[in-house]
PDB file of C-alpha atoms in Angstrom:
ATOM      1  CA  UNK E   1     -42.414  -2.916 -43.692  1.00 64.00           C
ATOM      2  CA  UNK E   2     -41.051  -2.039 -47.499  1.00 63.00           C
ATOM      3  CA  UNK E   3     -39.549  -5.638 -48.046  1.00 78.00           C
ATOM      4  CA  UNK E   4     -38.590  -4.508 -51.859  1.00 83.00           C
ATOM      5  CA  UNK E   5     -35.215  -4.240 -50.841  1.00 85.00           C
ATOM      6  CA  UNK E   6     -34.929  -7.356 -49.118  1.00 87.00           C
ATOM      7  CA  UNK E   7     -36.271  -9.002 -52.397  1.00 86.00           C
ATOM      8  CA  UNK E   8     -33.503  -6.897 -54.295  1.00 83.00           C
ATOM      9  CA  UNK E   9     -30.638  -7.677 -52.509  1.00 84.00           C
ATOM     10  CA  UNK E  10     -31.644 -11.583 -52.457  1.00 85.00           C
ATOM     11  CA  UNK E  11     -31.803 -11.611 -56.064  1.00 81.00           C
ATOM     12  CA  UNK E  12     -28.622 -10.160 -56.750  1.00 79.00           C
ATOM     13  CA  UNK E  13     -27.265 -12.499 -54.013  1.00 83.00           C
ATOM     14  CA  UNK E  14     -25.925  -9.396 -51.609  1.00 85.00           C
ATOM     15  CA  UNK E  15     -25.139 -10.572 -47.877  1.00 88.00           C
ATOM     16  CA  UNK E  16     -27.348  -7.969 -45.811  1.00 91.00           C
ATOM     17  CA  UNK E  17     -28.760  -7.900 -41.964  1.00 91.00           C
ATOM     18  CA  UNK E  18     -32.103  -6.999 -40.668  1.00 94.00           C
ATOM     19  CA  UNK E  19     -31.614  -4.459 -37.490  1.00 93.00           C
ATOM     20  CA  UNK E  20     -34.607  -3.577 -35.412  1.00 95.00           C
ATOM     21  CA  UNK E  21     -34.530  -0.439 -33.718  1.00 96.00           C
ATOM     22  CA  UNK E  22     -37.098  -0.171 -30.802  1.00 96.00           C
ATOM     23  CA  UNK E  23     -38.352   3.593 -30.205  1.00 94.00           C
ATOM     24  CA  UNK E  24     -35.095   5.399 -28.164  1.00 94.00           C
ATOM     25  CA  UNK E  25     -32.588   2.957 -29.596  1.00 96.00           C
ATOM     26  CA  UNK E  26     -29.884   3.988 -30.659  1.00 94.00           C
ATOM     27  CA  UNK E  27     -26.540   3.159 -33.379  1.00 92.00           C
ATOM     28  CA  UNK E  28     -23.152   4.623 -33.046  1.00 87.00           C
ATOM     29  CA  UNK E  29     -20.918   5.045 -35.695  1.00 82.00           C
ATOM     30  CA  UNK E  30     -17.390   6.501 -35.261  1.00 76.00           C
ATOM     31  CA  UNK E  31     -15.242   7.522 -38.374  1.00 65.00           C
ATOM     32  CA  UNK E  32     -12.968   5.314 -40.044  1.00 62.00           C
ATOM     33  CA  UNK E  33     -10.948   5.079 -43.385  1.00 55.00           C
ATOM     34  CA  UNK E  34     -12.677   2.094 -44.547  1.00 60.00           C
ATOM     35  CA  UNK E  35     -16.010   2.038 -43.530  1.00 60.00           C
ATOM     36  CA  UNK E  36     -17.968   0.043 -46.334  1.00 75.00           C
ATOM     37  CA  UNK E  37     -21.409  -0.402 -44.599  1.00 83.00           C
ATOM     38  CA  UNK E  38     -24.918   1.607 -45.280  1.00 87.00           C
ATOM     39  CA  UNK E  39     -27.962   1.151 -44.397  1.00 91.00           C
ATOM     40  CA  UNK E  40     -31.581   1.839 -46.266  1.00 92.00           C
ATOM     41  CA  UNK E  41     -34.537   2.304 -43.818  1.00 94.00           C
ATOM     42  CA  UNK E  42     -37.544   0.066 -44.481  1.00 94.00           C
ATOM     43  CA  UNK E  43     -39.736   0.930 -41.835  1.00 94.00           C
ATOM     44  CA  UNK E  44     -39.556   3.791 -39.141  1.00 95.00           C
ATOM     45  CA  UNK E  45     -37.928   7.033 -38.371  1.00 95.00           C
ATOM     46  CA  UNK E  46     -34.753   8.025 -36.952  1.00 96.00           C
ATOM     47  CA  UNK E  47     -32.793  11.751 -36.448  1.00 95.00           C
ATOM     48  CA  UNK E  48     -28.839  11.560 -36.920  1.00 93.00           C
ATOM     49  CA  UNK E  49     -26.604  13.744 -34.529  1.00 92.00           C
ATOM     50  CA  UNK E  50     -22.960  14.876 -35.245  1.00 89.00           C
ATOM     51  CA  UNK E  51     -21.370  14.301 -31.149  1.00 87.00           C
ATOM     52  CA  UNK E  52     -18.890  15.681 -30.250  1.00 85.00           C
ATOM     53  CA  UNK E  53     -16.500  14.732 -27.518  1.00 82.00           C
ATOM     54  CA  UNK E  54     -17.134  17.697 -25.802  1.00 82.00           C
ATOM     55  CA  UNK E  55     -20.729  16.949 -25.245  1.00 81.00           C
ATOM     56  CA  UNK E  56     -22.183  19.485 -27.921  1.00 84.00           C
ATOM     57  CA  UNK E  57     -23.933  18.121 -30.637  1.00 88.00           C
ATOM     58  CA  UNK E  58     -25.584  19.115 -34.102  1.00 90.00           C
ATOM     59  CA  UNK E  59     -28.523  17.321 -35.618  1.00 93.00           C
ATOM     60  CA  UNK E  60     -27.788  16.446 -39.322  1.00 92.00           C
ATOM     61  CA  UNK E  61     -30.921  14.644 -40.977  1.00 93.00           C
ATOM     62  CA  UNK E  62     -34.543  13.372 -39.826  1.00 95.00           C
ATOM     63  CA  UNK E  63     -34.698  10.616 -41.918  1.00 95.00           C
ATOM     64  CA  UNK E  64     -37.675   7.439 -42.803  1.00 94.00           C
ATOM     65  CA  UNK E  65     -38.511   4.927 -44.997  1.00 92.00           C
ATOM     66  CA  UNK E  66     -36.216   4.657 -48.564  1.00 91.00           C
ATOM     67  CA  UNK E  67     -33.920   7.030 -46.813  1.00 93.00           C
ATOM     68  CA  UNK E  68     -30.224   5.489 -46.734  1.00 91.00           C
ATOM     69  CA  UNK E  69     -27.951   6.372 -44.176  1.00 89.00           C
ATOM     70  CA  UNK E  70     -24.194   5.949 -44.933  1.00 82.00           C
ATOM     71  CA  UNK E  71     -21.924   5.174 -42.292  1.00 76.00           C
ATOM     72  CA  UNK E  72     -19.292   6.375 -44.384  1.00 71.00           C
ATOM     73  CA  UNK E  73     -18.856   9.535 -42.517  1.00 63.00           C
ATOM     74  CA  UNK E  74     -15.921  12.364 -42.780  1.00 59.00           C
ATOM     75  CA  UNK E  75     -12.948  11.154 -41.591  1.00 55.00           C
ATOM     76  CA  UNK E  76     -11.985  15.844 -41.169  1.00 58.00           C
ATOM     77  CA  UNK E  77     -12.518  15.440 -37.905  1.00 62.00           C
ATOM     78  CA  UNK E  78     -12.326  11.634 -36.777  1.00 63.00           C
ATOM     79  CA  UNK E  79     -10.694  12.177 -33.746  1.00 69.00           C
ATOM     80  CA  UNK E  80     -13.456  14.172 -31.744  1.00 76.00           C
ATOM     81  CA  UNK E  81     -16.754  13.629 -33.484  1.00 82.00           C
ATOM     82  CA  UNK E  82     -18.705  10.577 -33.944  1.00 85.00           C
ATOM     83  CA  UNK E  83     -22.620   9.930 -35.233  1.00 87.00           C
ATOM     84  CA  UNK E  84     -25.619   8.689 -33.236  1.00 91.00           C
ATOM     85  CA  UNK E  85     -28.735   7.628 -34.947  1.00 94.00           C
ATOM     86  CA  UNK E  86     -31.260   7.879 -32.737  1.00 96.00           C
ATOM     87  CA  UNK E  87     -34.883   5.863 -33.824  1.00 96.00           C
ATOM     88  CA  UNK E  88     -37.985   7.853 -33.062  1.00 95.00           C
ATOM     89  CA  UNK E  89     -40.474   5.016 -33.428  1.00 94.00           C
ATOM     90  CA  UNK E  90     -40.181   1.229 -33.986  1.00 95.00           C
ATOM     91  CA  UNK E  91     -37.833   1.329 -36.933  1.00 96.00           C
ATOM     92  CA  UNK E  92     -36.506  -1.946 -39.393  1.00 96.00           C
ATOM     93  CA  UNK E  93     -32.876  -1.039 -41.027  1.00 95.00           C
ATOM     94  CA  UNK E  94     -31.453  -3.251 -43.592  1.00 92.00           C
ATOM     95  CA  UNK E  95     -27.645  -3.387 -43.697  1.00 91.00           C
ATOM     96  CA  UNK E  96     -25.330  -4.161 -46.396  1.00 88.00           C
ATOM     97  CA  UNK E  97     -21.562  -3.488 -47.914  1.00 85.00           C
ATOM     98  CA  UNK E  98     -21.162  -0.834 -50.288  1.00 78.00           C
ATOM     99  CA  UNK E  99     -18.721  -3.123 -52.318  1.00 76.00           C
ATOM    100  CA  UNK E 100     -21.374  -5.513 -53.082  1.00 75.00           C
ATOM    101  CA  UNK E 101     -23.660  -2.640 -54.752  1.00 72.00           C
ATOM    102  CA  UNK E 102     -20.899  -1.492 -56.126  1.00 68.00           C
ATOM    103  CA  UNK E 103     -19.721  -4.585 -58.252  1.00 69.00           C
ATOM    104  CA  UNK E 104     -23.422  -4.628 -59.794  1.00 64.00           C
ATOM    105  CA  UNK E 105     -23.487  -1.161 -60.600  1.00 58.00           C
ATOM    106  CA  UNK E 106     -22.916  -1.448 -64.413  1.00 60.00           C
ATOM    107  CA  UNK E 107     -26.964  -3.022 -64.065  1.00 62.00           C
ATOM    108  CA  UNK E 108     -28.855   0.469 -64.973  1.00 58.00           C
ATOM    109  CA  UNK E 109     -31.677  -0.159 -62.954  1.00 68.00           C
ATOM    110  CA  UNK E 110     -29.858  -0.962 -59.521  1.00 67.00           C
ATOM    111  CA  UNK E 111     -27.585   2.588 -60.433  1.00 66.00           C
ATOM    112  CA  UNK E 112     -31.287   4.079 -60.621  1.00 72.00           C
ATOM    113  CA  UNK E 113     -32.352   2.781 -57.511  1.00 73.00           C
ATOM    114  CA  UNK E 114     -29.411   4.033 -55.324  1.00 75.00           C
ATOM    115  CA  UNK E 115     -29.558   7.618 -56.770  1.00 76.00           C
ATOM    116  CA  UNK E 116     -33.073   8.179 -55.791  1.00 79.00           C
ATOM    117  CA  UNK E 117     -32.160   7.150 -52.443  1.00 82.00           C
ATOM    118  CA  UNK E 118     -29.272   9.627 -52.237  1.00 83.00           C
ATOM    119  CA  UNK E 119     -31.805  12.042 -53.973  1.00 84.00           C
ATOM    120  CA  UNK E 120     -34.134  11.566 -51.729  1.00 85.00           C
ATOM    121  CA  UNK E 121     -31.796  11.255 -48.639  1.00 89.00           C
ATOM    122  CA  UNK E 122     -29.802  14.527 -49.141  1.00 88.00           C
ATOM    123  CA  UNK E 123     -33.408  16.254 -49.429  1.00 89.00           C
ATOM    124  CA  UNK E 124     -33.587  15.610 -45.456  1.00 91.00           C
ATOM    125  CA  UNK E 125     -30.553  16.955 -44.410  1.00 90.00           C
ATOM    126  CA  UNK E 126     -31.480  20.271 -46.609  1.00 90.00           C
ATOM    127  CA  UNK E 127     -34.339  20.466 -44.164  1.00 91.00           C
ATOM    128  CA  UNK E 128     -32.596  20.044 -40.924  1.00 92.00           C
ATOM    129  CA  UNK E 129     -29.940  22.355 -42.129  1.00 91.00           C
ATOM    130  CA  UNK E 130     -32.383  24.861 -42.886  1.00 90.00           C
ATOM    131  CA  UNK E 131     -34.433  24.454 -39.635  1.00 91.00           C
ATOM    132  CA  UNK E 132     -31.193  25.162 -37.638  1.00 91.00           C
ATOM    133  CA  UNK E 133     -29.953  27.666 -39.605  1.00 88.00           C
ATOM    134  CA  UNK E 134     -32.016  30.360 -38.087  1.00 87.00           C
ATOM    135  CA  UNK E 135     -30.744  32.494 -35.202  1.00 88.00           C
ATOM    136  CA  UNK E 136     -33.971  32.447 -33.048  1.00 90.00           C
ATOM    137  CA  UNK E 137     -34.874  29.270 -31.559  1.00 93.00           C
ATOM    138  CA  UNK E 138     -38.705  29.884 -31.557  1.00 92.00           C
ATOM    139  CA  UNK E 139     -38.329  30.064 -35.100  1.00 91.00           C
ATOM    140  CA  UNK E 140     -36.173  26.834 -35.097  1.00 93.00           C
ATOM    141  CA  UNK E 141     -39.006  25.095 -33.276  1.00 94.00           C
ATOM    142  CA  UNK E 142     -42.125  26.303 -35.549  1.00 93.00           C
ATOM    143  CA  UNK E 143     -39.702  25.573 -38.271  1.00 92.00           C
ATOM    144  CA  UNK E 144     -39.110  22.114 -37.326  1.00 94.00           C
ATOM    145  CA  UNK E 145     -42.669  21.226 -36.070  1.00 94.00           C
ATOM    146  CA  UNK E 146     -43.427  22.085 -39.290  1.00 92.00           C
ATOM    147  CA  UNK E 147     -41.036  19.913 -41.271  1.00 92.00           C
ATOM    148  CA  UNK E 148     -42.228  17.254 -39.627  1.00 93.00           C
ATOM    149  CA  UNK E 149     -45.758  17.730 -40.462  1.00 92.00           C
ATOM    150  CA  UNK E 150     -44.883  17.962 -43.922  1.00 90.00           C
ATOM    151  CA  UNK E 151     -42.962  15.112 -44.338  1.00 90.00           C
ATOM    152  CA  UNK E 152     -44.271  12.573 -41.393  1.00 91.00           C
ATOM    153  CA  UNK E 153     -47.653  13.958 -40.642  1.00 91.00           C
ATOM    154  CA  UNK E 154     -51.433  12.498 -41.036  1.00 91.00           C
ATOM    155  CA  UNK E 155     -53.729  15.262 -42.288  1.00 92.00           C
ATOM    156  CA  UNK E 156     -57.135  15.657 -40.884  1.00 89.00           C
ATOM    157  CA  UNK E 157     -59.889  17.940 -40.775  1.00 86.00           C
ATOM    158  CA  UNK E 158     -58.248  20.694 -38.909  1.00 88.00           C
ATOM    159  CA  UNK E 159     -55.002  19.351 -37.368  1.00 92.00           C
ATOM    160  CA  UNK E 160     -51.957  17.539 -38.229  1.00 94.00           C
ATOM    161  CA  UNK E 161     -50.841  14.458 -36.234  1.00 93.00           C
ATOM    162  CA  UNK E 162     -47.261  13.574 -35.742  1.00 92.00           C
ATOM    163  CA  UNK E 163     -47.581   9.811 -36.286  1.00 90.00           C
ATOM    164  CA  UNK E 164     -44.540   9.037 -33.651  1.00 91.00           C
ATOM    165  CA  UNK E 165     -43.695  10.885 -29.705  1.00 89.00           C
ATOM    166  CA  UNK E 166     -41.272  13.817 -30.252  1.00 90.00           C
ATOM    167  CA  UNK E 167     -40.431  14.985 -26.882  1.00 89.00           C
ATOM    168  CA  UNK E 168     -39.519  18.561 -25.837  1.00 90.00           C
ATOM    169  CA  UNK E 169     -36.215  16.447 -25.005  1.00 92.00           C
ATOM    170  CA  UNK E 170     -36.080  15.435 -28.744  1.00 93.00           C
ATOM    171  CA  UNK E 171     -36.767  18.656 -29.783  1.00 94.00           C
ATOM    172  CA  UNK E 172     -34.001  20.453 -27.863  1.00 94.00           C
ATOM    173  CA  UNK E 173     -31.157  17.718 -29.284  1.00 92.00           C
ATOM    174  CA  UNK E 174     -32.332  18.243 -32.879  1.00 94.00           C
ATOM    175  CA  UNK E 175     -32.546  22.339 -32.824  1.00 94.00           C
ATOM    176  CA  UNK E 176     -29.483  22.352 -30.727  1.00 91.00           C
ATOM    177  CA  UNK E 177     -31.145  24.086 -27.702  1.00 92.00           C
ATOM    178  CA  UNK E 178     -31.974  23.505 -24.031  1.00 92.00           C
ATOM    179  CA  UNK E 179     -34.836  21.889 -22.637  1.00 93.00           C
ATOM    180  CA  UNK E 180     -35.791  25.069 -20.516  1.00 95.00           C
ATOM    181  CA  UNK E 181     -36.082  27.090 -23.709  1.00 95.00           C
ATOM    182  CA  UNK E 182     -38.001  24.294 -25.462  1.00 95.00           C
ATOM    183  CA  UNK E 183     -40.450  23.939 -22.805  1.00 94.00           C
ATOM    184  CA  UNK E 184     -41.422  27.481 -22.775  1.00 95.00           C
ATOM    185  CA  UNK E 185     -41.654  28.190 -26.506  1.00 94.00           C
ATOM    186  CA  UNK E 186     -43.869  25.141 -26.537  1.00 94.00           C
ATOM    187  CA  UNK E 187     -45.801  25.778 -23.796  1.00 94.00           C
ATOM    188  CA  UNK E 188     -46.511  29.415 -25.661  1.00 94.00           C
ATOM    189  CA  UNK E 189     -47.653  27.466 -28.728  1.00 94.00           C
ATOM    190  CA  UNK E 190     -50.019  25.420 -26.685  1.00 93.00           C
ATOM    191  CA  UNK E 191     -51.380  28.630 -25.201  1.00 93.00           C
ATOM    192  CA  UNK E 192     -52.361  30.112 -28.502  1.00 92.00           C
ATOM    193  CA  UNK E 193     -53.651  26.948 -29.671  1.00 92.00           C
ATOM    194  CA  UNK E 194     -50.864  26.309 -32.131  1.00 93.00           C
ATOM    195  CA  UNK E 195     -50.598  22.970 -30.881  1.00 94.00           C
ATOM    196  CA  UNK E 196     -51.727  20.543 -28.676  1.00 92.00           C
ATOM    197  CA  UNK E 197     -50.778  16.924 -26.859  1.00 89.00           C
ATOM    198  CA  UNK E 198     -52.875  14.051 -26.849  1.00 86.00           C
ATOM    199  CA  UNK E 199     -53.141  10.471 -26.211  1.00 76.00           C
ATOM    200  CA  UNK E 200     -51.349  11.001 -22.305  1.00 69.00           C
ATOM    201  CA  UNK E 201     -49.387  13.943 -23.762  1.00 67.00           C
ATOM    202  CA  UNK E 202     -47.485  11.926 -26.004  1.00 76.00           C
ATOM    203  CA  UNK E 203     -48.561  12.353 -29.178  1.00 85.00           C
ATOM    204  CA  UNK E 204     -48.698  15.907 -30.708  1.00 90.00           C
ATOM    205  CA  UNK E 205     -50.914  17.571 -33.147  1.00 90.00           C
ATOM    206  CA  UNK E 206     -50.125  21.119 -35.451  1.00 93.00           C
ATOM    207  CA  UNK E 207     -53.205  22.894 -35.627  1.00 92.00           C
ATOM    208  CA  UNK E 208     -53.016  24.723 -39.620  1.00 89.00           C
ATOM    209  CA  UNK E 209     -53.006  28.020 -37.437  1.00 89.00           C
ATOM    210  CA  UNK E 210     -49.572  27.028 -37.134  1.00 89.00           C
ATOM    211  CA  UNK E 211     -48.635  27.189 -40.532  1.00 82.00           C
ATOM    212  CA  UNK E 212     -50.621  30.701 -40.530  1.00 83.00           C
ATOM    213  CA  UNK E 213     -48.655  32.107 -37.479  1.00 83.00           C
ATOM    214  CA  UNK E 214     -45.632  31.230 -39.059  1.00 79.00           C
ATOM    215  CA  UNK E 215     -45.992  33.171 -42.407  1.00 77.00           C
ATOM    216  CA  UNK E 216     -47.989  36.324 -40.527  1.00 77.00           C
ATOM    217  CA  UNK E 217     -45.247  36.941 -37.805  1.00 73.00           C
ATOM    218  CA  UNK E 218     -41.741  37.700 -37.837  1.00 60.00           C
ATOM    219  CA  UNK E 219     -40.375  35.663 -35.049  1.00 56.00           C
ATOM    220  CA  UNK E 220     -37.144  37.082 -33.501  1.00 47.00           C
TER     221      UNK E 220
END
């Protein structure tokens, strides 16, 4: 766990909480005029989804470690939308008030700190708004299989593992399809030997034929 922060914030004397977030939990945040909390991820990974009270729902960001999620949503559309963030693994949050950062943020090197987080931060919801962008949802899947390779994956000799489960379920919330659809697309990558599920089909690995298939085929 990245305990830099924790040493940060007990230096400058900031009040701050320790959240853990077991694999499926789960925070809720609904919109409000003065919400003053954040939260920087030390360990883990989580995916954030805009709900809305109509039961639809858009993924926003995949986000991990030195990522900072602001609870400071958009108060546009308070009155039917809230935010879910949903961990993917065994995830430590730290939570603090913005006002307290704030106050200290005439110190150069704490003003540094915070805007690579953003920096870093707004980098993953680039990536999930790209991945959804697209209008076919096979190439919404390949897209997002390989995100997370890129950015969560352990290379080796001719695979790459997804360190944490992502379940067809999973997928279909963050692409913003159904599970039927998911399943099949997936079970077409498996069949080609895009991919493959190990460890009691929980764990999945991109072969680098993936990444191949991707740029050789236009995927409608």
């Amino acid at each position: 766990m990245n305990n830099k922060w924790v040493q940060l914030l007990l230096e400058l004397d900031i009040p701050f909480y320790i959240y853990k977030l077991n694999k499926g939990d789960s925070i809720i945040s609904k919109c409000k005029y003065k919400n003053n909390s954040a939260a920087i991820i030390l360990y883990g990974t989580v995916y954030t989804l805009k709900m809305f009270t109509n039961g639809e729902c858009i993924c926003i960001a995949i986000l991990n470690c030195n990522n900072i999620i602001d609870f400071n949503f958009s108060t546009l559309d308070k009155d039917y939308v809230y935010y879910k963030v949903i961990a993917l693994e065994e995830t430590y949050l730290i939570n603090f008030c913005w006002w307290d950062f704030i106050s200290i943020f005439n110190y150069l090197p704490i003003a540094v700190k915070i805007f690579y987080l953003f920096r870093n931060t707004l980098k993953k919801y680039e990536m999930v708004c790209y991945v959804i962008s697209h209008k076919s949802i096979k190439y919404r899947v390949i897209q997002l299989l390989v995100l997370l390779c890129q950015e969560f994956g352990t290379v080796n000799s001719d695979f790459i593992k997804i360190p944490f489960e992502i379940s067809q379920t999973t997928i279909s919330h963050i692409i913003g399809s159904n599970i039927i659809t998911v399943n099949k697309i997936m079970r077409d990558l498996i069949g080609k030997l895009l991919i493959k599920y190990i460890v009691k089909k929980k764990t999945l690995i991109c072969y680098f034929s993936l990444l191949t298939y991707l740029r050789n085929n236009k995927i409608n």
